[in-house]
Amino acid sequence: MSAARWRRAMNTGAVGVAAAPLPAVPARSGAARSMSVDRHAAGTAPSRWKLLSRAVSVRHVLVLVFVLLLPFVATPFFTYQVAAQALIFGLIALSLSFLAGYGGMVSLAQMSVAGMAGYAVAVLGASGTESSLGWHWGAVVPIALAIAILASTLIGWLSVRTDGIYTIMITLAIGVAFYYLVLQNYSVFNGFQGFQKVYPPSVFGINWREPLPFYFLALFWAMAGYFFIQWLVRTPFGIALQGTRDNARRMNSLGFNVTAHRVAAYAVSGLLAGLGGVLLVWYNGLISPGSVGTGWLINVLVIAVLGGMKHPIGAFLGAIVFILLQTFAIDLIERERFNLLIGGVFLAIVLFSPDGLLGLWAKLRSRFGSKQAVTSTTRR
Amino acid sequence: MTKGERLVTAIVVGAPIAAFSIWALLDNPRLYLVTMLNSLTLASLYFIVASGFTLVFGLMRNVNLAHGSLYLLGGYVGYVVARDTGWWILALAAGFAAAAVAGLLIQVLILRRMQGQDLRQTMVTIGLSIVIADVLLWIFTGQVYQMEAPSWLQGPIRDIPVIKAYSAYRLSLLGFGIAIGLFLWWLLNRTKVGAMIRAGVDDRAMLAASGVNVNLVFAVTFMLGAGLAGFGGVIGAVELSMVPGEDTRLLLASLIVVIVGGMGSVVGAAIGAAILGLAETYGLAYAPTYSVVFTFVILIIVLAFRPRGIMGKAA
């Protein structure tokens, strides 16, 4: 990459993705208008509002309204089985697409990290199995997240010692090894059966297992994860991480500690995957070795690639498509042939649109619409 | 590595193993020796499958994650051929051929279109592994197939000192492993094709510039690598039985073997397979619950000290 292109990448990275150069003058939406009013009222113009109004466009407001109204329109089945599940898998896939899209490291162990958090919730918290310790959720969830972060950091530390293609192999080996560990170990992980009846706690008098509250719980954390990543990739750390993705050697000679940045990225992805894992075990109400089997390790990759890894929203797009296919494809084909369908879709995406659905969208836009970019900083 | 470091490594690694061996030999010599044979025969199977994997990787920088599926494909085809003709040798050839043809198709039709894009190639092989596994499940269902060993290898060999009796077929695996190893050594070091493959591993561009049809070398290597997976599938079908899920198991084994041994090196694959076979089998015999953990600990130790594997070269 030439110096000029490098500088450009740094700049676009700093301005960010959604904040494609919009004309700052006319208020394009209700939210933006109220903010500009605020600014005049306050007299001095806080640059934060300005940034926000630039970042928020009509489509963001539309999506927000849609996800907030959805559970009141859709059936409880759809809210819980499709929307909430898609949000959870989107969160887990987001941890991968952050690593892969911004760090250039494709880890197949993200589902294992999520599974570790899920297992921690089941082992330490309450479940239908004797060996669960039954601690209070307020202690269990932070510990589960800490375990996920720690595990992810260790996996990162092991796999960033080598790079590129090796990462896939090492993380796949680690993921499958974790599967065999929980399958064979009965004293802690309860072997093949795993843990049943792992339910979310009742807090504030709300039963979080009901479709509506659970949907909003999942939505809250999914959005928190999404905006966290959106913010993180514009911080100096995020920019430096993208630098290590594009040219590790150059970053190294600029004085950046490449290994430390990569391991830190793994820690961040561990937090996201851990969150997803906790939600997933509550969603399913159970966790067993099947939840962390090879099939699911790869499904997370499928989701991330399906949506596109150049922007955090891709993970959620991919998750929605994946879950819709999984839920409704059985009406069209035999249930057993789902893998064939999803494998075929995955192959088609990798072969014909390496940037996933986002890539397709960008292609369509560049053909028919304005020249605004919807994807993140270009890679190479 | 200096001489002193080597000595320290040898002591740190060797001393616990030696202590364990002495204890186990005194405690129950038969168990120890049978386990030794079991691990070496399992290692042979791993070596056969993983050598194909490492060969492909070394030349093309292409992690073929459909390798496990090719193993299963070879096993199923071999089973059908053996059932219909009754010739086990024919089944071996058929398993090799089926996997080799499948590998050739993958290489020519798909991977060649995205030369140099490592990550995309790997993802394609992941997609292929999903599809192949599901098609095989469709055709052969989830039933467990067990192939019979050929009559001349059936039954145990008796009257061995200490061990008393040992399965002839399992022992023959050792022979297969050594034969394949020797064949690969001969192919790579003593033939023109081997010279081209080795040259390609070191510098692809130079090889192409000296007038060699690199695409042809790639295709041959991919065929050979995939064929070895199918060959291993037929051998493994007798020993391990065939059922969906075995593909993952063998893929994991191949991954660990080449990570530990060093990617792209056939000698490394042999060392890695021996280590994995020993760790798995001794783990199962002496500490059943933690046999996976053993394998994993070895993986971590090797990665921590030799990130490119025991025989791996720095890129």
Short mmCIF file of N, CA and C in Angstrom, two decimals, chain A residues 106 108 157-158 161-163 165-166 168-170 172-174 176-177 180-181 184-185 187 294 298 301-302 305 309 334 336-337 339-340 342-344 346-347 350-352 354, chain B residues 53 57 61 63 65 110 114 118-120 122-124 126-128 130-131 134-135 137-138 248-249 251-252 255 258-259 263 289-293 296 299-300 303-304 307-308:
data_model
loop_
_atom_site.label_atom_id
_atom_site.label_comp_id
_atom_site.label_asym_id
_atom_site.label_seq_id
_atom_site.Cartn_x
_atom_site.Cartn_y
_atom_site.Cartn_z
N VAL A 106 -9.16 -14.60 10.93
CA VAL A 106 -10.39 -15.39 10.92
C VAL A 106 -10.27 -16.48 11.97
N LEU A 108 -12.07 -19.46 14.07
CA LEU A 108 -13.23 -20.35 14.05
C LEU A 108 -13.65 -20.74 15.46
N TRP A 157 -3.53 -15.23 21.94
CA TRP A 157 -2.09 -15.25 22.20
C TRP A 157 -1.44 -16.43 21.48
N LEU A 158 -2.16 -17.57 21.48
CA LEU A 158 -1.62 -18.75 20.80
C LEU A 158 -1.61 -18.56 19.29
N ARG A 161 0.67 -15.86 17.14
CA ARG A 161 2.10 -16.13 16.97
C ARG A 161 2.37 -16.55 15.53
N THR A 162 1.36 -17.14 14.92
CA THR A 162 1.45 -17.41 13.49
C THR A 162 0.43 -16.50 12.84
N ASP A 163 0.37 -16.48 11.51
CA ASP A 163 -0.58 -15.53 10.96
C ASP A 163 -1.35 -16.09 9.78
N ILE A 165 -3.40 -17.78 7.28
CA ILE A 165 -4.10 -19.02 7.09
C ILE A 165 -3.95 -19.97 8.28
N TYR A 166 -2.83 -19.82 9.01
CA TYR A 166 -2.60 -20.71 10.15
C TYR A 166 -3.63 -20.47 11.23
N ILE A 168 -6.78 -19.91 11.09
CA ILE A 168 -7.99 -20.72 10.90
C ILE A 168 -7.76 -22.11 11.44
N MET A 169 -6.60 -22.70 11.09
CA MET A 169 -6.35 -24.07 11.49
C MET A 169 -6.24 -24.19 13.00
N ILE A 170 -5.49 -23.26 13.60
CA ILE A 170 -5.27 -23.38 15.04
C ILE A 170 -6.57 -23.17 15.80
N LEU A 172 -9.58 -23.61 14.67
CA LEU A 172 -10.47 -24.74 14.45
C LEU A 172 -10.07 -25.91 15.35
N ALA A 173 -8.76 -26.15 15.44
CA ALA A 173 -8.28 -27.24 16.30
C ALA A 173 -8.69 -26.99 17.75
N ILE A 174 -8.54 -25.74 18.20
CA ILE A 174 -8.91 -25.41 19.59
C ILE A 174 -10.41 -25.62 19.79
N VAL A 176 -12.55 -27.54 18.13
CA VAL A 176 -12.95 -28.95 18.13
C VAL A 176 -12.46 -29.63 19.40
N ALA A 177 -11.26 -29.24 19.87
CA ALA A 177 -10.76 -29.83 21.11
C ALA A 177 -11.69 -29.49 22.27
N TYR A 180 -14.63 -31.81 22.12
CA TYR A 180 -14.37 -33.14 22.66
C TYR A 180 -14.20 -33.12 24.17
N LEU A 181 -13.66 -32.02 24.69
CA LEU A 181 -13.49 -31.91 26.14
C LEU A 181 -14.85 -31.95 26.84
N GLN A 184 -16.48 -35.41 26.60
CA GLN A 184 -15.93 -36.54 27.34
C GLN A 184 -15.89 -36.31 28.84
N ASN A 185 -15.97 -35.06 29.27
CA ASN A 185 -15.84 -34.78 30.69
C ASN A 185 -17.22 -34.77 31.35
N SER A 187 -17.46 -34.83 35.00
CA SER A 187 -17.44 -34.29 36.35
C SER A 187 -17.79 -32.80 36.35
N THR A 294 -18.61 -28.80 15.67
CA THR A 294 -18.01 -28.21 14.46
C THR A 294 -19.04 -27.49 13.62
N ILE A 298 -18.62 -23.56 12.40
CA ILE A 298 -18.58 -23.14 11.00
C ILE A 298 -19.78 -22.25 10.68
N LEU A 301 -19.06 -18.69 11.10
CA LEU A 301 -18.31 -18.17 9.96
C LEU A 301 -19.25 -17.94 8.78
N VAL A 302 -20.15 -18.89 8.56
CA VAL A 302 -21.10 -18.77 7.46
C VAL A 302 -21.91 -17.49 7.62
N VAL A 305 -19.71 -14.40 6.95
CA VAL A 305 -19.36 -14.24 5.53
C VAL A 305 -20.59 -13.90 4.70
N MET A 309 -18.07 -8.94 5.93
CA MET A 309 -17.29 -8.63 7.12
C MET A 309 -16.70 -7.23 7.10
N GLU A 334 -36.58 -30.89 2.58
CA GLU A 334 -36.54 -31.76 3.75
C GLU A 334 -35.66 -31.14 4.83
N GLU A 336 -33.53 -32.52 6.73
CA GLU A 336 -32.15 -33.03 6.77
C GLU A 336 -31.27 -32.34 5.74
N ARG A 337 -31.89 -31.75 4.74
CA ARG A 337 -31.06 -31.18 3.68
C ARG A 337 -30.70 -29.73 3.93
N ASN A 339 -28.32 -28.46 5.67
CA ASN A 339 -26.88 -28.23 5.53
C ASN A 339 -26.47 -28.06 4.09
N LEU A 340 -27.12 -28.84 3.23
CA LEU A 340 -26.81 -28.74 1.80
C LEU A 340 -27.16 -27.34 1.30
N ILE A 342 -27.53 -24.52 3.11
CA ILE A 342 -26.71 -23.45 3.67
C ILE A 342 -25.29 -23.54 3.13
N GLY A 343 -24.81 -24.78 2.93
CA GLY A 343 -23.48 -24.95 2.34
C GLY A 343 -23.45 -24.38 0.93
N GLY A 344 -24.52 -24.64 0.18
CA GLY A 344 -24.60 -24.14 -1.18
C GLY A 344 -24.64 -22.62 -1.22
N PHE A 346 -23.54 -20.60 1.07
CA PHE A 346 -22.22 -20.14 1.50
C PHE A 346 -21.23 -20.19 0.34
N LEU A 347 -21.23 -21.33 -0.36
CA LEU A 347 -20.33 -21.48 -1.51
C LEU A 347 -20.60 -20.40 -2.55
N VAL A 350 -19.25 -17.08 -1.35
CA VAL A 350 -17.79 -16.99 -1.40
C VAL A 350 -17.30 -16.92 -2.84
N LEU A 351 -17.97 -17.68 -3.71
CA LEU A 351 -17.52 -17.72 -5.09
C LEU A 351 -17.85 -16.44 -5.85
N PHE A 352 -19.06 -15.92 -5.63
CA PHE A 352 -19.50 -14.84 -6.51
C PHE A 352 -19.53 -13.47 -5.85
N PRO A 354 -17.50 -12.10 -2.63
CA PRO A 354 -16.68 -12.32 -1.44
C PRO A 354 -17.03 -11.39 -0.29
N PHE B 53 -2.56 -33.81 3.27
CA PHE B 53 -2.94 -32.45 3.69
C PHE B 53 -1.73 -31.52 3.64
N PHE B 57 -0.78 -28.30 1.27
CA PHE B 57 -0.52 -27.01 1.90
C PHE B 57 0.84 -26.46 1.51
N ARG B 61 -0.08 -23.38 -0.43
CA ARG B 61 -0.49 -22.49 0.66
C ARG B 61 -2.01 -22.53 0.80
N VAL B 63 -5.11 -24.35 2.64
CA VAL B 63 -5.59 -25.25 3.67
C VAL B 63 -6.86 -25.89 3.16
N LEU B 65 -9.77 -27.62 3.90
CA LEU B 65 -10.56 -28.09 5.04
C LEU B 65 -11.61 -29.11 4.61
N ILE B 110 -12.65 -24.96 -9.20
CA ILE B 110 -12.92 -23.89 -8.25
C ILE B 110 -11.66 -23.17 -7.79
N MET B 114 -9.29 -18.80 -8.14
CA MET B 114 -8.95 -17.79 -7.12
C MET B 114 -7.55 -18.01 -6.58
N ASP B 118 -5.66 -16.87 -0.44
CA ASP B 118 -5.63 -17.98 0.52
C ASP B 118 -6.93 -18.11 1.30
N LEU B 119 -7.37 -16.96 1.83
CA LEU B 119 -8.50 -17.00 2.74
C LEU B 119 -9.77 -17.45 2.02
N ARG B 120 -9.94 -16.93 0.80
CA ARG B 120 -11.13 -17.29 0.04
C ARG B 120 -11.11 -18.77 -0.32
N THR B 122 -9.70 -21.12 1.35
CA THR B 122 -9.99 -21.90 2.54
C THR B 122 -11.49 -21.91 2.82
N MET B 123 -12.12 -20.74 2.65
CA MET B 123 -13.56 -20.67 2.91
C MET B 123 -14.33 -21.54 1.93
N VAL B 124 -13.85 -21.56 0.67
CA VAL B 124 -14.51 -22.42 -0.30
C VAL B 124 -14.44 -23.87 0.14
N ILE B 126 -14.25 -24.94 3.12
CA ILE B 126 -15.20 -25.14 4.23
C ILE B 126 -16.59 -25.39 3.67
N GLY B 127 -17.01 -24.54 2.72
CA GLY B 127 -18.32 -24.73 2.11
C GLY B 127 -18.43 -26.10 1.46
N LEU B 128 -17.36 -26.50 0.76
CA LEU B 128 -17.37 -27.81 0.10
C LEU B 128 -17.51 -28.93 1.13
N ILE B 130 -19.01 -28.85 3.96
CA ILE B 130 -20.40 -28.93 4.41
C ILE B 130 -21.23 -29.69 3.37
N VAL B 131 -21.04 -29.29 2.10
CA VAL B 131 -21.86 -29.87 1.04
C VAL B 131 -21.55 -31.37 0.87
N ASP B 134 -22.90 -33.47 3.64
CA ASP B 134 -24.36 -33.63 3.61
C ASP B 134 -24.80 -34.55 2.47
N VAL B 135 -24.11 -34.46 1.34
CA VAL B 135 -24.46 -35.37 0.24
C VAL B 135 -24.18 -36.82 0.64
N LEU B 137 -24.17 -37.97 3.64
CA LEU B 137 -25.19 -38.33 4.62
C LEU B 137 -26.49 -38.70 3.92
N TRP B 138 -26.78 -37.98 2.85
CA TRP B 138 -27.99 -38.22 2.07
C TRP B 138 -27.94 -39.63 1.48
N THR B 248 -14.82 -34.97 10.51
CA THR B 248 -14.33 -33.94 11.42
C THR B 248 -13.16 -34.47 12.25
N ARG B 249 -13.32 -35.71 12.71
CA ARG B 249 -12.29 -36.28 13.57
C ARG B 249 -10.96 -36.35 12.84
N LEU B 251 -10.15 -34.68 10.16
CA LEU B 251 -9.69 -33.32 9.82
C LEU B 251 -8.96 -32.72 11.01
N LEU B 252 -9.54 -32.88 12.19
CA LEU B 252 -8.88 -32.37 13.40
C LEU B 252 -7.52 -33.02 13.57
N LEU B 255 -5.14 -31.57 11.14
CA LEU B 255 -4.76 -30.22 11.53
C LEU B 255 -3.70 -30.26 12.62
N VAL B 258 -0.28 -31.54 11.38
CA VAL B 258 0.54 -30.60 10.60
C VAL B 258 0.91 -29.36 11.41
N ILE B 259 0.06 -28.96 12.37
CA ILE B 259 0.45 -27.82 13.20
C ILE B 259 1.64 -28.19 14.07
N MET B 263 3.98 -27.22 8.85
CA MET B 263 3.18 -27.37 7.65
C MET B 263 4.03 -27.48 6.41
N THR B 289 -10.34 -39.76 30.88
CA THR B 289 -11.13 -38.53 30.83
C THR B 289 -10.36 -37.40 30.18
N TYR B 290 -9.04 -37.46 30.26
CA TYR B 290 -8.29 -36.28 29.87
C TYR B 290 -7.48 -36.48 28.59
N SER B 291 -7.83 -37.53 27.82
CA SER B 291 -7.00 -37.81 26.66
C SER B 291 -6.99 -36.63 25.68
N VAL B 292 -8.13 -35.95 25.55
CA VAL B 292 -8.17 -34.80 24.65
C VAL B 292 -7.28 -33.69 25.18
N VAL B 293 -7.30 -33.54 26.48
CA VAL B 293 -6.53 -32.45 27.09
C VAL B 293 -5.04 -32.65 26.81
N PHE B 296 -4.17 -31.48 23.48
CA PHE B 296 -4.28 -30.04 23.44
C PHE B 296 -3.07 -29.38 24.10
N LEU B 299 -0.22 -29.48 21.82
CA LEU B 299 -0.41 -28.45 20.78
C LEU B 299 0.05 -27.09 21.31
N ILE B 300 -0.39 -26.76 22.52
CA ILE B 300 -0.06 -25.45 23.10
C ILE B 300 1.44 -25.31 23.31
N LEU B 303 3.22 -24.88 20.03
CA LEU B 303 2.96 -23.56 19.45
C LEU B 303 3.69 -22.47 20.22
N ALA B 304 3.76 -22.64 21.54
CA ALA B 304 4.37 -21.60 22.35
C ALA B 304 5.87 -21.51 22.06
N PRO B 307 6.33 -21.79 16.95
CA PRO B 307 5.05 -21.42 16.34
C PRO B 307 4.82 -22.03 14.96
N ARG B 308 5.89 -22.39 14.26
CA ARG B 308 5.69 -22.96 12.93
C ARG B 308 5.77 -24.48 12.94
#
